[in-house]
Amino acid sequence: MAAPQPPGKPPRSLPPHPVDGGMPVHRETRDITPFVGVVFQVSVRKIAGGLGERIRAGRGLDPVNRFAFREGPGRLQGFSGKFAKALHAEITMGGGPERLILLARSHSGFAGLCYVLAGLRAYQGRQYPQAVELLRRGQETLVDDAAHRFMQRHLLGLVVEVELSDGVAARILYSDEALHYAAAHALREVGEVEAAVVELEQVPHSPAKALALAQLASLQEDFESVIRLSEGARNADELSAALLLLRARAQRQSGRLKDADETLTEVLRRKGTALQLRNAALTERALLVLDAGWKALPRTRPGRVAPKPRSGERGAHQEWSKEFRRLKRRK
C-alpha cells in the first residue's frame, strides 16, 4: 500500500513546462480512471454544510460525516477478532480521526491503513494540518497482507471527494491517487504551495491534475503558468471546462482580451456543460466586456469635457456593447 515517498526538497515553483514526453498535463490517456464524478460546491451548500455540523455538534453528535461508498463496504467476512470488528465499525458507522489513530497504535500491521483513513476523516472535517500529517504517515508506513486483504474486500468502493479548485470537487475512488489529491488540497489550504505541487507531480496526467496545478498558479498570480497548463485544452468534460475558465480568467487579467473571449466561447460551445460553469463563463464574459469598454473610454482630467471618441474607439465600444446586449437576451 505504501506510496512512493515524496522527495525531500520540493521545487520552488510550478513546473516550467506543462508537458512530459510531449503530452500535455491535461491529456488523459488511461481507459479506466479512478474519477467517478464532479461536484460543484456552491456557497449555499457550504453554508448549509457548516450549519449542519454546528447542529450535530450542539446535540452531542459527531460533526464529521461518514465515509461515502459507491456500493457499500459490505459485511465483515474473512476476518475475526476484536480489532477487525472495531475497524469495520469505524468505517461503516463514522466518527472522528481519534479512534482510528488509537486503532493504528494497537495493531502495527494495520497502522498504515488506519492512519490513511484517519487522515481522510480529518480532511472531511477540514482539519487540514492534521490531515496532511496523518496522510503522510499512513503512506510511509508499510502494511501487512491482512491489511491488503481488508482493503481489497471492504475499501474498493470508498469514494473520496477532493476539491481541485474553488467550487469544483472531484469524486475519486479510494487509491493512492485519491490520497495525493487530498494531501495536495490540504497543503494548499495551509499555504504550502510548493509541497502541494510535489504531491500532484506523483499522479498521472489528467484534466484533474491540470486543474489543481492551475489553481495553485492562480493563487500565486502566475498567469503564464495557467495559460501553459491549459494550452490546447477543449471542453470535453466538466473538469476541462473548469480548466478553461481559469485559462480565460488568466488571459483577461494579463490583458489578452481577444484570447480570453475565444476561450470563453469554447466553454459555452458544449450544450451539456454544467449550469454552474456556464453561468461562471457568462459572468467572466461580462467582466471581459467591462474591461474592454473601460479601455475604450477616453481618458480625461477632472473638470474637463471628454472629447468625442475616435472612429476606432467608437467601433470597439459599439462592438462590445452589442455583445453585452446579445448575452442579456440569451439569458
Coordinates of C-alpha atoms in Angstrom, one line a residue:
M1 CA 0.0 0.0 0.0
A2 CA 2.8 2.4 0.8
A3 CA 3.1 5.0 -1.9
P4 CA 6.5 6.4 -3.1
Q5 CA 7.9 8.8 -0.6
P6 CA 8.0 12.4 -1.8
P7 CA 11.4 14.0 -2.5
G8 CA 13.0 15.6 0.5
K9 CA 13.2 19.1 -1.1
P10 CA 10.2 20.4 -3.1
P11 CA 10.6 22.7 -6.1
R12 CA 10.3 26.4 -5.5
S13 CA 7.7 27.0 -8.3
L14 CA 5.3 25.2 -10.6
P15 CA 6.7 23.0 -13.4
P16 CA 8.1 25.3 -16.1
H17 CA 6.5 23.3 -18.9
P18 CA 3.1 21.6 -19.0
V19 CA 4.3 18.7 -21.0
D20 CA 6.0 15.4 -20.1
G21 CA 7.4 13.5 -23.0
G22 CA 5.4 15.7 -25.4
M23 CA 2.0 15.0 -23.7
P24 CA 0.1 18.0 -22.1
V25 CA -0.8 17.7 -18.5
H26 CA -4.5 17.9 -19.2
R27 CA -4.5 14.9 -21.5
E28 CA -6.0 11.7 -20.1
T29 CA -4.7 8.6 -21.8
R30 CA -6.0 5.9 -19.5
D31 CA -9.0 3.7 -20.4
I32 CA -10.0 3.4 -16.7
T33 CA -9.6 6.2 -14.2
P34 CA -10.5 6.5 -10.5
F35 CA -12.6 9.6 -11.2
V36 CA -16.3 8.8 -10.9
G37 CA -17.9 12.3 -10.9
V38 CA -17.7 16.0 -10.4
V39 CA -19.3 18.0 -7.6
F40 CA -19.9 21.8 -7.6
Q41 CA -19.6 23.2 -4.1
V42 CA -21.7 26.4 -4.4
S43 CA -21.7 28.8 -1.5
V44 CA -25.2 27.8 -0.4
R45 CA -24.1 24.2 0.0
K46 CA -21.1 25.2 2.0
I47 CA -23.2 27.3 4.4
A48 CA -25.7 24.5 4.8
G49 CA -23.0 22.0 5.5
G50 CA -21.4 24.2 8.1
L51 CA -24.8 24.8 9.8
G52 CA -25.5 21.1 9.8
E53 CA -22.1 20.4 11.5
R54 CA -22.9 23.0 14.2
I55 CA -26.3 21.5 14.8
R56 CA -24.9 18.0 15.2
A57 CA -22.1 19.3 17.5
G58 CA -24.7 21.0 19.6
R59 CA -26.7 17.8 20.0
G60 CA -23.6 15.9 21.1
L61 CA -23.2 14.1 17.8
D62 CA -20.0 13.7 15.8
P63 CA -19.8 16.6 13.3
V64 CA -17.7 14.5 10.8
N65 CA -19.7 12.8 8.1
R66 CA -19.5 9.1 7.4
F67 CA -17.4 7.7 4.5
A68 CA -19.2 7.6 1.2
F69 CA -19.2 4.3 -0.7
R70 CA -20.1 3.6 -4.2
E71 CA -21.5 0.1 -3.4
G72 CA -21.0 0.0 0.4
P73 CA -18.3 -1.7 2.4
G74 CA -20.4 -4.9 2.8
R75 CA -20.5 -7.2 5.8
L76 CA -17.3 -8.2 7.6
Q77 CA -16.2 -11.5 6.1
G78 CA -13.0 -13.5 6.3
F79 CA -11.7 -11.6 9.4
S80 CA -12.2 -12.4 13.1
G81 CA -11.1 -10.7 16.3
K82 CA -11.9 -7.5 18.1
F83 CA -9.6 -5.4 16.0
A84 CA -11.2 -6.2 12.6
K85 CA -14.7 -5.7 14.0
A86 CA -13.7 -2.4 15.5
L87 CA -12.1 -1.2 12.3
H88 CA -15.1 -2.3 10.2
A89 CA -17.4 -0.4 12.6
E90 CA -15.3 2.8 12.4
I91 CA -15.6 2.6 8.6
T92 CA -19.3 1.9 8.4
M93 CA -20.6 4.0 11.4
G94 CA -18.4 7.1 11.1
G95 CA -16.6 9.2 13.6
G96 CA -13.6 11.4 14.1
P97 CA -9.9 10.5 13.3
E98 CA -9.0 10.0 17.0
R99 CA -10.4 6.4 17.3
L100 CA -8.7 5.4 14.0
I101 CA -5.4 6.7 15.4
L102 CA -5.9 4.6 18.5
L103 CA -6.5 1.5 16.3
A104 CA -3.3 2.3 14.4
R105 CA -1.3 2.3 17.6
S106 CA -2.8 -1.0 18.7
H107 CA -2.0 -3.1 15.5
S108 CA 1.2 -2.4 13.7
G109 CA 0.2 -4.4 10.6
F110 CA -2.9 -2.2 10.0
A111 CA -1.2 1.0 11.2
G112 CA -0.6 2.5 7.7
L113 CA -4.3 1.8 6.7
C114 CA -5.6 3.3 9.9
Y115 CA -3.5 6.4 9.6
V116 CA -4.7 7.0 6.0
L117 CA -8.3 6.6 7.0
A118 CA -7.8 8.9 9.9
G119 CA -6.2 11.4 7.5
L120 CA -9.3 11.2 5.2
R121 CA -11.6 11.7 8.3
A122 CA -9.6 14.8 9.3
Y123 CA -9.7 16.0 5.7
Q124 CA -13.5 15.6 5.7
G125 CA -13.7 17.7 8.9
R126 CA -11.5 20.4 7.3
Q127 CA -8.7 19.8 9.8
Y128 CA -6.1 20.3 7.1
P129 CA -2.8 20.4 9.1
Q130 CA -3.8 17.1 10.9
A131 CA -4.9 15.6 7.6
V132 CA -1.5 16.3 6.0
E133 CA 0.4 14.7 8.8
L134 CA -1.8 11.6 9.0
L135 CA -1.9 11.0 5.3
R136 CA 1.9 11.3 5.1
R137 CA 2.4 8.9 8.0
G138 CA 0.0 6.4 6.5
Q139 CA 1.6 6.5 3.1
E140 CA 5.0 6.0 4.5
T141 CA 4.0 3.1 6.8
L142 CA 4.0 -0.4 5.4
V143 CA 1.0 -2.7 5.9
D144 CA 0.8 -6.5 6.1
D145 CA -1.0 -9.0 3.9
A146 CA -4.1 -9.0 6.2
A147 CA -4.5 -5.2 5.7
H148 CA -4.2 -5.6 2.0
R149 CA -6.9 -8.2 2.0
F150 CA -9.1 -5.9 4.1
M151 CA -8.7 -3.1 1.6
Q152 CA -9.5 -5.3 -1.3
R153 CA -12.6 -6.6 0.3
H154 CA -14.1 -3.5 2.0
L155 CA -12.5 -0.3 0.6
L156 CA -12.6 -0.7 -3.2
G157 CA -15.9 1.2 -3.3
L158 CA -14.8 4.0 -1.0
V159 CA -15.3 7.4 -2.7
V160 CA -13.1 10.4 -1.7
E161 CA -14.4 13.9 -2.6
V162 CA -11.5 16.2 -3.1
E163 CA -11.6 19.9 -4.0
L164 CA -9.5 20.7 -7.1
S165 CA -10.3 24.4 -7.5
D166 CA -12.6 26.9 -5.9
G167 CA -16.1 25.4 -6.2
V168 CA -15.1 22.3 -8.2
A169 CA -14.5 18.9 -6.5
A170 CA -13.8 15.5 -7.9
R171 CA -15.2 12.2 -6.6
I172 CA -12.3 9.7 -6.7
L173 CA -12.3 6.0 -5.8
Y174 CA -10.0 5.0 -2.9
S175 CA -6.5 4.8 -4.3
D176 CA -3.0 6.3 -3.9
E177 CA -4.1 8.9 -6.5
A178 CA -7.0 10.0 -4.3
L179 CA -4.7 10.3 -1.3
H180 CA -2.3 12.5 -3.2
Y181 CA -5.1 14.8 -4.4
A182 CA -6.5 15.1 -0.8
A183 CA -3.0 15.9 0.5
A184 CA -2.4 18.5 -2.2
H185 CA -5.6 20.3 -1.4
A186 CA -4.9 20.2 2.4
L187 CA -1.4 21.6 1.7
R188 CA -2.9 24.3 -0.4
E189 CA -5.2 25.3 2.4
V190 CA -2.4 25.6 4.9
G191 CA -0.3 27.7 2.4
E192 CA 2.3 25.1 1.4
V193 CA 2.0 25.6 -2.3
E194 CA 5.4 24.0 -3.1
A195 CA 4.6 20.8 -1.2
A196 CA 1.2 20.7 -2.9
V197 CA 3.0 20.7 -6.3
V198 CA 5.2 17.8 -5.2
E199 CA 2.0 15.8 -4.3
L200 CA 0.5 16.5 -7.7
E201 CA 3.6 15.5 -9.6
Q202 CA 3.1 11.9 -8.3
V203 CA -0.3 11.4 -10.1
P204 CA -0.8 10.6 -13.8
H205 CA -1.7 13.3 -16.3
S206 CA -5.4 14.2 -16.4
P207 CA -7.7 17.2 -16.5
A208 CA -8.0 17.0 -12.7
K209 CA -4.2 17.3 -12.3
A210 CA -4.1 20.3 -14.7
L211 CA -7.0 22.0 -12.9
A212 CA -5.3 21.6 -9.5
L213 CA -2.0 22.9 -10.8
A214 CA -3.7 25.8 -12.5
Q215 CA -5.5 26.7 -9.2
L216 CA -2.1 26.7 -7.4
A217 CA -0.7 29.0 -10.1
S218 CA -3.7 31.3 -9.9
L219 CA -3.2 31.7 -6.2
Q220 CA 0.3 32.9 -6.9
E221 CA -0.9 35.1 -9.7
D222 CA 1.3 33.2 -12.1
F223 CA -1.0 33.7 -15.1
E224 CA 1.6 32.5 -17.7
S225 CA 1.7 29.0 -15.9
V226 CA -2.1 28.8 -16.0
I227 CA -2.1 29.5 -19.7
R228 CA 0.7 27.0 -20.4
L229 CA -1.0 24.3 -18.3
S230 CA -4.3 24.7 -20.3
E231 CA -2.7 25.1 -23.8
G232 CA -4.7 23.1 -26.3
A233 CA -7.5 22.1 -23.9
R234 CA -11.0 21.5 -25.2
N235 CA -14.4 21.5 -23.4
A236 CA -14.8 17.7 -23.4
D237 CA -15.9 17.3 -19.8
E238 CA -16.6 19.3 -16.7
L239 CA -13.0 19.3 -15.4
S240 CA -11.8 20.6 -18.8
A241 CA -14.4 23.3 -18.8
A242 CA -13.3 24.4 -15.3
L243 CA -9.7 24.5 -16.5
L244 CA -10.7 26.6 -19.5
L245 CA -12.4 29.1 -17.1
L246 CA -9.2 29.5 -15.2
R247 CA -7.4 30.0 -18.5
A248 CA -9.9 32.7 -19.6
R249 CA -9.5 34.5 -16.3
A250 CA -5.7 34.4 -16.5
Q251 CA -5.9 35.7 -20.1
R252 CA -8.2 38.5 -19.1
Q253 CA -6.1 39.5 -16.1
S254 CA -2.9 39.5 -18.2
G255 CA -4.6 41.8 -20.9
R256 CA -5.2 39.2 -23.6
L257 CA -8.9 40.1 -24.0
K258 CA -9.3 38.6 -27.5
D259 CA -7.8 35.2 -26.4
A260 CA -10.0 35.2 -23.3
D261 CA -13.1 35.7 -25.5
E262 CA -12.2 32.7 -27.6
T263 CA -11.6 30.6 -24.6
L264 CA -15.0 31.5 -23.1
T265 CA -16.6 30.6 -26.5
E266 CA -15.1 27.1 -26.1
V267 CA -16.6 26.8 -22.6
L268 CA -20.0 27.8 -23.9
R269 CA -19.8 25.6 -27.0
R270 CA -20.8 22.3 -25.4
K271 CA -24.5 22.3 -24.6
G272 CA -24.0 19.6 -21.9
T273 CA -21.7 21.8 -19.8
A274 CA -22.9 22.1 -16.2
L275 CA -25.0 25.2 -15.5
Q276 CA -22.6 26.4 -12.8
L277 CA -19.8 26.5 -15.3
R278 CA -21.9 28.2 -18.0
N279 CA -23.0 30.9 -15.5
A280 CA -19.4 31.4 -14.4
A281 CA -18.4 31.8 -18.1
L282 CA -21.1 34.3 -18.7
T283 CA -20.0 36.3 -15.7
E284 CA -16.4 36.2 -16.9
R285 CA -17.5 37.4 -20.3
A286 CA -19.4 40.3 -18.7
L287 CA -16.2 41.2 -16.8
L288 CA -14.4 41.0 -20.1
V289 CA -16.9 43.4 -21.8
L290 CA -16.4 45.8 -18.9
D291 CA -12.7 45.7 -19.1
A292 CA -12.7 46.2 -22.9
G293 CA -15.3 49.0 -22.5
W294 CA -13.2 50.7 -19.9
K295 CA -10.1 50.6 -22.1
A296 CA -12.1 52.1 -25.0
L297 CA -13.3 55.1 -22.9
P298 CA -11.4 58.4 -23.4
R299 CA -9.1 59.5 -20.6
T300 CA -9.8 63.0 -19.3
R301 CA -8.8 65.1 -16.4
P302 CA -11.4 66.1 -13.7
G303 CA -13.4 69.1 -14.8
R304 CA -12.7 68.8 -18.5
V305 CA -15.2 67.8 -21.2
A306 CA -14.5 64.5 -22.7
P307 CA -13.6 64.7 -26.4
K308 CA -15.6 62.7 -28.9
P309 CA -14.2 59.1 -29.3
R310 CA -12.3 58.4 -32.5
S311 CA -13.7 56.1 -35.1
G312 CA -11.6 53.1 -33.9
E313 CA -12.5 53.6 -30.3
R314 CA -16.2 54.1 -31.1
G315 CA -16.3 50.9 -33.2
A316 CA -14.7 48.8 -30.5
H317 CA -17.1 50.2 -27.8
Q318 CA -20.1 49.6 -30.0
E319 CA -19.0 46.0 -30.8
W320 CA -18.7 45.1 -27.1
S321 CA -22.0 46.8 -26.3
K322 CA -23.7 44.7 -28.9
E323 CA -22.1 41.6 -27.4
F324 CA -23.3 42.5 -23.9
R325 CA -26.9 43.0 -25.2
R326 CA -26.8 39.7 -27.0
L327 CA -25.7 37.9 -23.9
K328 CA -28.5 39.5 -21.9
R329 CA -31.1 38.4 -24.4
R330 CA -29.6 34.8 -24.3
K331 CA -30.0 34.7 -20.5

